[in-house]
PDB file of C-alpha atoms in Angstrom:
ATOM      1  CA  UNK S  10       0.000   0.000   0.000  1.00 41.00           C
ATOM      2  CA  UNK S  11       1.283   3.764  -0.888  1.00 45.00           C
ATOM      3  CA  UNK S  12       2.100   5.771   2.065  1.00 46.00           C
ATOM      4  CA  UNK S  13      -0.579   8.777   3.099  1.00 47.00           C
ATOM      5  CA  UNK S  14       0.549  12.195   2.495  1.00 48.00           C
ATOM      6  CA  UNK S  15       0.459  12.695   6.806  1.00 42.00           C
ATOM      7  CA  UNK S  16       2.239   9.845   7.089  1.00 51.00           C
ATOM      8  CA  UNK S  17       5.131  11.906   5.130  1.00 51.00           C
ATOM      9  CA  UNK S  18       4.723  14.972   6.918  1.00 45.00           C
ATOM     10  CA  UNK S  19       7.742  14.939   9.582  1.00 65.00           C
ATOM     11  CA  UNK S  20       6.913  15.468  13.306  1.00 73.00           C
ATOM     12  CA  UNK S  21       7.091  18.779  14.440  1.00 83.00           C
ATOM     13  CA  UNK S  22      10.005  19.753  16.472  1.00 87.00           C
ATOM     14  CA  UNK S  23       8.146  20.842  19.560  1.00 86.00           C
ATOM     15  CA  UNK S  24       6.212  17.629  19.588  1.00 87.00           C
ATOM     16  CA  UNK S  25       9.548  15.761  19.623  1.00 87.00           C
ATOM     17  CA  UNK S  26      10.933  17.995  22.749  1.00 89.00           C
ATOM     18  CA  UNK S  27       7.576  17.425  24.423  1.00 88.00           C
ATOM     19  CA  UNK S  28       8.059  13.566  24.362  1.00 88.00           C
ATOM     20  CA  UNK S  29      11.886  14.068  25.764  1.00 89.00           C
ATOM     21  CA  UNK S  30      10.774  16.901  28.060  1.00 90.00           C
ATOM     22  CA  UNK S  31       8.203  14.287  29.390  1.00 88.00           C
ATOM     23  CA  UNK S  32      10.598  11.644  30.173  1.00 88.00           C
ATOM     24  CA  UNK S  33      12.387  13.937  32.021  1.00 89.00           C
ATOM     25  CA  UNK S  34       9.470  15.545  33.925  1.00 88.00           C
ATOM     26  CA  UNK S  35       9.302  11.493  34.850  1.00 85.00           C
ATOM     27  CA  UNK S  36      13.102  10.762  36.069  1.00 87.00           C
ATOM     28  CA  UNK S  37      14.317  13.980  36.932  1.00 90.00           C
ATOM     29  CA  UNK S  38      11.443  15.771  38.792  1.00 89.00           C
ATOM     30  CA  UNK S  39       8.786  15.602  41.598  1.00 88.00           C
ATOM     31  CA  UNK S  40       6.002  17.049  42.000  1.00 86.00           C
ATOM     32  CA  UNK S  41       5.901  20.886  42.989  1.00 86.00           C
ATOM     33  CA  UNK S  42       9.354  20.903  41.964  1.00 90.00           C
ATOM     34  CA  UNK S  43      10.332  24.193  40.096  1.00 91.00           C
ATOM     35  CA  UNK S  44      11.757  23.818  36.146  1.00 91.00           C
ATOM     36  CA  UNK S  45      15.038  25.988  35.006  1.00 91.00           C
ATOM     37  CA  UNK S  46      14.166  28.855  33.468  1.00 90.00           C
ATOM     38  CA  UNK S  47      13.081  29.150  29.708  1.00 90.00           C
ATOM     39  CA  UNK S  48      16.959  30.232  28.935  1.00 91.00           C
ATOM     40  CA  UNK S  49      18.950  27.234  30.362  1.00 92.00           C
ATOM     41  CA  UNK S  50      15.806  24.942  29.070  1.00 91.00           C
ATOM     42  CA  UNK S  51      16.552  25.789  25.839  1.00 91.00           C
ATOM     43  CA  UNK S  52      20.200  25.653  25.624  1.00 91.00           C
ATOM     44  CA  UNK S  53      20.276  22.312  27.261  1.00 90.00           C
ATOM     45  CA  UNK S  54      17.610  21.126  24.289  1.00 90.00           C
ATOM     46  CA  UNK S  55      19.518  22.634  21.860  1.00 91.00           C
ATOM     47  CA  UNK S  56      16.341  24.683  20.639  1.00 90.00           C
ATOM     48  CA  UNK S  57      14.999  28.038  20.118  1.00 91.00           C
ATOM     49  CA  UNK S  58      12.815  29.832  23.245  1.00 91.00           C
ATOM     50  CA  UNK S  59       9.892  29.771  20.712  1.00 91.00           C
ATOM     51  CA  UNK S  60       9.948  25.890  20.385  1.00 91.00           C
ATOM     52  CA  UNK S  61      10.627  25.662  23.853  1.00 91.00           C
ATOM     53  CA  UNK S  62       7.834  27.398  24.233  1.00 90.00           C
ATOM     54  CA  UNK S  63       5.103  25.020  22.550  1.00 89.00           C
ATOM     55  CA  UNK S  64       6.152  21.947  24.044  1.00 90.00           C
ATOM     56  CA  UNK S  65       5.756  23.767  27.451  1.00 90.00           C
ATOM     57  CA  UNK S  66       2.299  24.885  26.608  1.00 85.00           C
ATOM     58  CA  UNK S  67       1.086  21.470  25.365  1.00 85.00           C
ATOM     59  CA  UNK S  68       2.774  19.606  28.187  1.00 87.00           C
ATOM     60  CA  UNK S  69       0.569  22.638  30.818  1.00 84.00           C
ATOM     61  CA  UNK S  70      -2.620  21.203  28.706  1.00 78.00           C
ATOM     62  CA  UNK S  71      -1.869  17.693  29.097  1.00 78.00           C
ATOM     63  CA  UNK S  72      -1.791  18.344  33.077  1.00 77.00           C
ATOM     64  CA  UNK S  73       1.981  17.607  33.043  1.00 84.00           C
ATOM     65  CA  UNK S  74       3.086  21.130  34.216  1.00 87.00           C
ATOM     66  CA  UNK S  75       1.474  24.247  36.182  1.00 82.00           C
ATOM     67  CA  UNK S  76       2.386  28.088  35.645  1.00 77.00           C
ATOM     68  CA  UNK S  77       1.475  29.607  38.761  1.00 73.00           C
ATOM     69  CA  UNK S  78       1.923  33.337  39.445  1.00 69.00           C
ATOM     70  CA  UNK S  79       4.848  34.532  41.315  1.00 75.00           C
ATOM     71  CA  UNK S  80       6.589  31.160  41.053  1.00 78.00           C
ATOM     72  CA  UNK S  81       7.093  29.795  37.564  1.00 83.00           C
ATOM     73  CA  UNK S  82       6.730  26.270  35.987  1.00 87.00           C
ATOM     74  CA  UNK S  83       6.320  23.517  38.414  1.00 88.00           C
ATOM     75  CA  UNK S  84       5.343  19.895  37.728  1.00 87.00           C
ATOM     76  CA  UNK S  85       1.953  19.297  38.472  1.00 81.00           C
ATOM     77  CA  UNK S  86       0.434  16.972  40.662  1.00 78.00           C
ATOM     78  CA  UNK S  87      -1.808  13.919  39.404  1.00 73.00           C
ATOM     79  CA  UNK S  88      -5.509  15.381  37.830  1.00 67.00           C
ATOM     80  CA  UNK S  89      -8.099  15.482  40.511  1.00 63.00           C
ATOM     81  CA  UNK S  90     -11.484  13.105  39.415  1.00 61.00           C
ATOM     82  CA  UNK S  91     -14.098  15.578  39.613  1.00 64.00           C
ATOM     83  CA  UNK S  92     -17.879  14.817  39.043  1.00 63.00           C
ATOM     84  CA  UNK S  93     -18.978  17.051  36.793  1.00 68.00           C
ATOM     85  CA  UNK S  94     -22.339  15.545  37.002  1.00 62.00           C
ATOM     86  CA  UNK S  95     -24.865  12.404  37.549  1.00 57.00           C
ATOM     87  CA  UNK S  96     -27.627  10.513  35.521  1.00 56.00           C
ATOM     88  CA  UNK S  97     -29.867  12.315  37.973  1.00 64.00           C
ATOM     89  CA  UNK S  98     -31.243  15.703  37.114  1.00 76.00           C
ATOM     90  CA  UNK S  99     -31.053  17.861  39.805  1.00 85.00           C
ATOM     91  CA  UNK S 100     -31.167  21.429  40.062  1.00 91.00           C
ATOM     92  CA  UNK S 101     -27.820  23.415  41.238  1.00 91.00           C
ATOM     93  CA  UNK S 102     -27.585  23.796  44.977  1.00 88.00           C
ATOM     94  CA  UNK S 103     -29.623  20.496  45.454  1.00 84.00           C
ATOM     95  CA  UNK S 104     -28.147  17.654  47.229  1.00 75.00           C
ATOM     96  CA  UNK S 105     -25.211  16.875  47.884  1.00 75.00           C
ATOM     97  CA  UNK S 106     -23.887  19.775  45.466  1.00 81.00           C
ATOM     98  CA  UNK S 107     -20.349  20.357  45.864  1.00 85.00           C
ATOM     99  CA  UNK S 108     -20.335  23.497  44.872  1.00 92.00           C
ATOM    100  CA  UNK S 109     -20.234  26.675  47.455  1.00 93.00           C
ATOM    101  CA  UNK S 110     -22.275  30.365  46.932  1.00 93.00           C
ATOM    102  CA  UNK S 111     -19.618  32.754  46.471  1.00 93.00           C
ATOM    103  CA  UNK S 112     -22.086  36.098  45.218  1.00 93.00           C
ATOM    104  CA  UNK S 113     -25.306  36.852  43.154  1.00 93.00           C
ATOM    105  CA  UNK S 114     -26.334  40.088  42.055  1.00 89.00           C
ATOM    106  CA  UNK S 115     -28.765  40.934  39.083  1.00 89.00           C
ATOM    107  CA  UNK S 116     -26.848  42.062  35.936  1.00 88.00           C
ATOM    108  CA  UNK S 117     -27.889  42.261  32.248  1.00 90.00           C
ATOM    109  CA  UNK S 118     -26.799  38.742  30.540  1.00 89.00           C
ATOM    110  CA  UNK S 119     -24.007  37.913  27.805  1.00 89.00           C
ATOM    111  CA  UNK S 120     -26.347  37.707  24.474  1.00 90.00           C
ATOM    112  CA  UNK S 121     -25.971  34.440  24.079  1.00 90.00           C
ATOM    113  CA  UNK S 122     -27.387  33.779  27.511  1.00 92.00           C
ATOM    114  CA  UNK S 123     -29.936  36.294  27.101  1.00 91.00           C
ATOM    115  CA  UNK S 124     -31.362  34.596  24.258  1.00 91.00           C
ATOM    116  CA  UNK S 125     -31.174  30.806  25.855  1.00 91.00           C
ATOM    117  CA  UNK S 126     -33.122  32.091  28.705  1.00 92.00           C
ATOM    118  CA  UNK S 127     -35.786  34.273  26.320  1.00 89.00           C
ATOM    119  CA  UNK S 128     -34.850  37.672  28.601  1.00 84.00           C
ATOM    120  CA  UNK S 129     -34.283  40.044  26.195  1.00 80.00           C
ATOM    121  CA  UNK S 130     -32.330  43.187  27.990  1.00 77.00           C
ATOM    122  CA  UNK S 131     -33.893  42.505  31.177  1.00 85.00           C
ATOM    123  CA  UNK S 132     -31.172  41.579  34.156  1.00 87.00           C
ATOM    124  CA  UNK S 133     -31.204  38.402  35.395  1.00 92.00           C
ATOM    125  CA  UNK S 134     -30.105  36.840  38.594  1.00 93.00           C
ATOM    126  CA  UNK S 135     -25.758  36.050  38.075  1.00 94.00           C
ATOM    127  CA  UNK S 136     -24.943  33.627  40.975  1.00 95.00           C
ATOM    128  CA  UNK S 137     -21.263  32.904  41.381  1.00 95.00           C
ATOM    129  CA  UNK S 138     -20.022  29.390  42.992  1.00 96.00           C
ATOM    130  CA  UNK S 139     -16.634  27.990  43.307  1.00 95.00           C
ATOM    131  CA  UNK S 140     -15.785  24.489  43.746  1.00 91.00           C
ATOM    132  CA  UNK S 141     -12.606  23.172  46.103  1.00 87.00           C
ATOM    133  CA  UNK S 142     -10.759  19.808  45.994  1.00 79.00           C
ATOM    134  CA  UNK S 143      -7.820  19.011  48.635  1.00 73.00           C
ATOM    135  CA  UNK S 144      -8.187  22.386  49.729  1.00 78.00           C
ATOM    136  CA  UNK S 145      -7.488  24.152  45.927  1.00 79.00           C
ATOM    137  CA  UNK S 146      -9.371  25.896  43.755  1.00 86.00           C
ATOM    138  CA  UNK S 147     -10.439  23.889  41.227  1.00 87.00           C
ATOM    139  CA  UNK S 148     -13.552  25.815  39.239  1.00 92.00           C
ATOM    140  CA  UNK S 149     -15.455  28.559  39.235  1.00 94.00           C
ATOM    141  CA  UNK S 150     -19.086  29.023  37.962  1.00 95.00           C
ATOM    142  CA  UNK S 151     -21.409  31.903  36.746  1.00 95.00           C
ATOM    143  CA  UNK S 152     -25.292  30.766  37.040  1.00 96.00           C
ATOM    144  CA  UNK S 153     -27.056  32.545  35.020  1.00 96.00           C
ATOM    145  CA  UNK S 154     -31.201  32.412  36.315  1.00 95.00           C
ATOM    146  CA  UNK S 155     -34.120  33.829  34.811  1.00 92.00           C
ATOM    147  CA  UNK S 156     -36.242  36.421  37.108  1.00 90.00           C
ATOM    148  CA  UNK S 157     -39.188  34.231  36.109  1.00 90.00           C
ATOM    149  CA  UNK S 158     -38.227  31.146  37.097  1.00 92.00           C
ATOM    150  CA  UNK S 159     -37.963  32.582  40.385  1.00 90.00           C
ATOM    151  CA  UNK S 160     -40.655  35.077  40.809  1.00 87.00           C
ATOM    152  CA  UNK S 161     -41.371  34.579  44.926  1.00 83.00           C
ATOM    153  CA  UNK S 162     -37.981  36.126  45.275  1.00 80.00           C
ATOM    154  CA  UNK S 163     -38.551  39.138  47.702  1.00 71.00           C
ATOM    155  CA  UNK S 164     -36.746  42.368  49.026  1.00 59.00           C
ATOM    156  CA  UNK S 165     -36.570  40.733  52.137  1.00 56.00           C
ATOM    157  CA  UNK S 166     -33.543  38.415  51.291  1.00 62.00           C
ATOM    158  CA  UNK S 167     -30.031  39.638  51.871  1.00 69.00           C
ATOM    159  CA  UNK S 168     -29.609  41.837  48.438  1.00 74.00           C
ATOM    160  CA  UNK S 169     -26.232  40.263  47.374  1.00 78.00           C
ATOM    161  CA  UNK S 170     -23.508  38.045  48.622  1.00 87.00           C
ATOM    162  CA  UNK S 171     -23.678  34.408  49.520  1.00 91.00           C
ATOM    163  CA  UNK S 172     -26.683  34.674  51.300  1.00 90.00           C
ATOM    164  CA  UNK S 173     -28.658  36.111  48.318  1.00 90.00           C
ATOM    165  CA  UNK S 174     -26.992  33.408  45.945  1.00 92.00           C
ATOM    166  CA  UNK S 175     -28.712  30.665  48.476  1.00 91.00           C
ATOM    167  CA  UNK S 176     -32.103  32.124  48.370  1.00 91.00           C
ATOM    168  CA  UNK S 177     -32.094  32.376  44.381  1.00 92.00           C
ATOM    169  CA  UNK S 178     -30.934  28.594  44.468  1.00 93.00           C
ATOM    170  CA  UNK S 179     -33.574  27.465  47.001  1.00 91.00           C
ATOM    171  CA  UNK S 180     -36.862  29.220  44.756  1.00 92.00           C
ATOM    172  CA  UNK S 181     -35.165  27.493  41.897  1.00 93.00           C
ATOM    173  CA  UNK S 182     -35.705  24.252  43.383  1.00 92.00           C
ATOM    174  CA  UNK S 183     -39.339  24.697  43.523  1.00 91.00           C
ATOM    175  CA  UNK S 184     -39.418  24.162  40.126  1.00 93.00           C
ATOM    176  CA  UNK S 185     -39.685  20.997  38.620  1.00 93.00           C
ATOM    177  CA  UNK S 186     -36.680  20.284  36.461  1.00 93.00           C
ATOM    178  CA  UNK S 187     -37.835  18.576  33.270  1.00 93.00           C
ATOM    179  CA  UNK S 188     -34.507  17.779  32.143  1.00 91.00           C
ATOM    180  CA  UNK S 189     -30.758  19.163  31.293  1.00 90.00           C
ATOM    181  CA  UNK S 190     -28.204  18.988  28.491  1.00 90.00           C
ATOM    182  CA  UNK S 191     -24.503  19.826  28.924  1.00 88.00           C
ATOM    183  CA  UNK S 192     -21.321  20.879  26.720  1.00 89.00           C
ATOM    184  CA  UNK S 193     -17.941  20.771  27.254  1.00 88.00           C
ATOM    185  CA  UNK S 194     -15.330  22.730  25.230  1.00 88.00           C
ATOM    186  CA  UNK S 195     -11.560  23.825  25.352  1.00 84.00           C
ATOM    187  CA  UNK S 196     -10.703  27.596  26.355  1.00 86.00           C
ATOM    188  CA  UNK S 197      -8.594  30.119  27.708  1.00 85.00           C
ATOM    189  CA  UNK S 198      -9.082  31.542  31.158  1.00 87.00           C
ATOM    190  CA  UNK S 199     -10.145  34.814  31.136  1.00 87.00           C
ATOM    191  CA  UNK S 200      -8.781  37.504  33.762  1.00 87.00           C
ATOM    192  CA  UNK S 201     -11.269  37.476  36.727  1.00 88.00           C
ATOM    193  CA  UNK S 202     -11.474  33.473  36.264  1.00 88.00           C
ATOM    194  CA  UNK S 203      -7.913  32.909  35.955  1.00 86.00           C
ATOM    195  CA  UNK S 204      -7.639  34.997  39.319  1.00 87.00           C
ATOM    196  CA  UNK S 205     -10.185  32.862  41.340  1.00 89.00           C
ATOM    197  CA  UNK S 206      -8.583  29.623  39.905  1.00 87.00           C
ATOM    198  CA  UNK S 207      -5.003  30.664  40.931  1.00 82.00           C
ATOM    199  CA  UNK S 208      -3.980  30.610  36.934  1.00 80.00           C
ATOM    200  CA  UNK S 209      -2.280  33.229  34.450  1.00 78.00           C
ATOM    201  CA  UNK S 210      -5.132  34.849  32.140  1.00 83.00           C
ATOM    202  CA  UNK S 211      -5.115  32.590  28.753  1.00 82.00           C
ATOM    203  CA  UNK S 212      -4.209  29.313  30.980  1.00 81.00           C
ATOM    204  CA  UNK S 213      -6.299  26.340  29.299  1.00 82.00           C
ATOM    205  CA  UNK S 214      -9.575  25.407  31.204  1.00 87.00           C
ATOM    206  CA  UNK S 215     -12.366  23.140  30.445  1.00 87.00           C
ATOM    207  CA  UNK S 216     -15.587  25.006  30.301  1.00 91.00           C
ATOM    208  CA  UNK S 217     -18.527  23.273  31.251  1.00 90.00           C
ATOM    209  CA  UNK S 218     -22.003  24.922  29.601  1.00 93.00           C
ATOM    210  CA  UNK S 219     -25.335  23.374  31.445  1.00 92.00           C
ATOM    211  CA  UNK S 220     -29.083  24.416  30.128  1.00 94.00           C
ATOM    212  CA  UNK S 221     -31.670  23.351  32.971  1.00 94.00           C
ATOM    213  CA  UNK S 222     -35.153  23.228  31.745  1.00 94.00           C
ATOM    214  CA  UNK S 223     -38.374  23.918  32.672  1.00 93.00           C
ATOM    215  CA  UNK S 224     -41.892  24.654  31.466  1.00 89.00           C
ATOM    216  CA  UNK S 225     -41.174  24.030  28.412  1.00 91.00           C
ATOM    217  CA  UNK S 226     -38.131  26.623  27.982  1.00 92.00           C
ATOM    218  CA  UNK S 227     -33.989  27.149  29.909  1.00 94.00           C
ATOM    219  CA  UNK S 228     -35.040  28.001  33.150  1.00 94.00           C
ATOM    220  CA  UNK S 229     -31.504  28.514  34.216  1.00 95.00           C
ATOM    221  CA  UNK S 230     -28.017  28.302  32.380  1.00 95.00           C
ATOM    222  CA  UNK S 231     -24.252  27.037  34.199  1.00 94.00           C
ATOM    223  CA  UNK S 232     -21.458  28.017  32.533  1.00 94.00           C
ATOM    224  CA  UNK S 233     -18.562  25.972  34.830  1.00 93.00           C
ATOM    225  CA  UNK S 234     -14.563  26.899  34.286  1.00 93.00           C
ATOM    226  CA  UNK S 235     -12.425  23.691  35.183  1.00 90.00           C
ATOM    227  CA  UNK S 236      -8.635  23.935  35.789  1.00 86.00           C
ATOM    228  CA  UNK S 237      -7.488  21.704  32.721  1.00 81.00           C
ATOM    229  CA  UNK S 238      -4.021  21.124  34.708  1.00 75.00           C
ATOM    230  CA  UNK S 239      -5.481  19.435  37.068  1.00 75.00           C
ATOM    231  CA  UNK S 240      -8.871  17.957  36.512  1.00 75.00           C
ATOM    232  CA  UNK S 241     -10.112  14.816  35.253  1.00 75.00           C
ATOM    233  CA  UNK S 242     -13.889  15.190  34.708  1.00 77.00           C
ATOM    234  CA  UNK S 243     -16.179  12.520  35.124  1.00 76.00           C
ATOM    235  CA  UNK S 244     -19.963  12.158  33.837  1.00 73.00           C
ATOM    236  CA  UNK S 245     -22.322   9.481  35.616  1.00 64.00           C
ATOM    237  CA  UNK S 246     -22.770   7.545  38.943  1.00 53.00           C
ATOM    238  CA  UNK S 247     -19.998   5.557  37.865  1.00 46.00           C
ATOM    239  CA  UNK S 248     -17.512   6.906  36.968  1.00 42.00           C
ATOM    240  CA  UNK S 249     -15.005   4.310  36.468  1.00 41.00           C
ATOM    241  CA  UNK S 250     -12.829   4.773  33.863  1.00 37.00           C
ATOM    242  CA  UNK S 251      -9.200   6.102  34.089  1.00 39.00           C
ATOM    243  CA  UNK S 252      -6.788   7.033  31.862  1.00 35.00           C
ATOM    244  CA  UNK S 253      -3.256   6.713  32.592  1.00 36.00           C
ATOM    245  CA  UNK S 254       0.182   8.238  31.216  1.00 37.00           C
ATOM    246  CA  UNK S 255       1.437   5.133  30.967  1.00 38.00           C
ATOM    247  CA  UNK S 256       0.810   3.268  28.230  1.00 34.00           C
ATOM    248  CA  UNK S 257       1.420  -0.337  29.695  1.00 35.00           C
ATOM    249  CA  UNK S 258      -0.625   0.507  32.034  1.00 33.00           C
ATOM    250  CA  UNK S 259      -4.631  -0.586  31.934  1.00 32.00           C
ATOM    251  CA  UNK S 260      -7.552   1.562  32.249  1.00 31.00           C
ATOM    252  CA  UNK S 261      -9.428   0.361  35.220  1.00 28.00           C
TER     253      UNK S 261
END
């Protein structure tokens, strides 16, 4: 058989220093334990700071590294397994809900959410959770709810903060859910995010986009920023299946 045209296309240099760079994060390393700077890096590779550069990157998306501010390049820990959801349907705050009310104030929507949740220019209520694991940031969320889906909200709760956030997740749960779909896409941490998750602005994150519905229409819409260094997300009440680095190694 004739040989594809990818199969002639040769591998790109930073994708070969990744795979040595790897190896060494393996024999060389621990955990926590700060890299050489980009300089000495890439005279001991024998390759330009830009190339140096890429394989860095990719081996931050794979999980294998961590910038962190102040600091510099460490090696990152193993990814944390975090539920991201179950084959229940549940509304947020329900449960046992792992995620804690940081704020909620009422603010005019992004567009897009505007026109999932059919509110035109009118504000809606903005809840902000974050999530912990072994005591570090880990995500950070933005629920966006309609004012109608939760129209026994009075004056008389707390007007903002935590507090407020609680009492716009408990008249949600009056509601009966009628089902949920979820996304999950690639992106770039954006400035107040990146700050929350202890991350440099641009870091790679998974973000997580849930629509809640009810009555016929999105009662509610999650949009959920993951650390991509170090989380492992995990659908179902089972979730049972791990991947490993090592390839001799079996997923269980």
């Amino acid at each position: 058989m004739g040989t594809t045209q990818l199969e002639k296309v040769p591998e790109p240099k930073y994708w070969h220093l990744k795979t040595v760079l790897s190896e060494a994060l393996d024999s060389e390393f621990t955990v926590g334990e700060i890299l050489p700077n980009e300089r000495d890096l890439a005279a001991r590779y024998g390759v330009a700071r830009a190339t140096l550069r890429q394989a860095l990157e990719q081996l931050e998306l794979e999980g294998r590294l961590q910038r962190r501010r102040g600091v510099g390049t460490t090696v990152a820990p193993p990814r944390v397994g975090v539920a991201v959801g179950t084959e229940r349907h549940v509304w947020p705050g329900a449960g046992d809900d792992a995620w804690q009310p940081v704020d909620c104030a009422g603010a005019t929507p992004p567009a897009v959410v505007a026109t999932a949740l059919e509110s035109g220019s009118a504000e809606v209520h903005t809840v902000r959770r974050s999530r912990m694991s072994h005591g570090r940031p880990v995500a950070t969320e933005l629920l966006y709810v309609a004012a109608s889906s939760v129209p026994d909200l009075t004056a008389i709760d707390a007007p903002s903060g935590p507090a407020r956030a609680r009492a716009v997740l408990r008249e949600l749960q009056r509601l009966e859910l009628e089902g949920q779909d979820r996304a999950v896409e690639l992106g770039s941490a954006r400035a107040d995010d990146a700050k929350e998750l202890d991350r440099l602005p641009g870091s790679p994150v998974l973000v997580v986009t849930t629509r809640f519905y009810a009555a016929g229409r999105t009662a509610a819409l999650s949009v959920a920023t993951y650390r991509a260094d170090t989380c492992r997300l995990t659908f179902g009440d089972s979730p049972d299946v791990e991947i490993h680095h090592d390839p001799e190694q079996c997923a269980s």
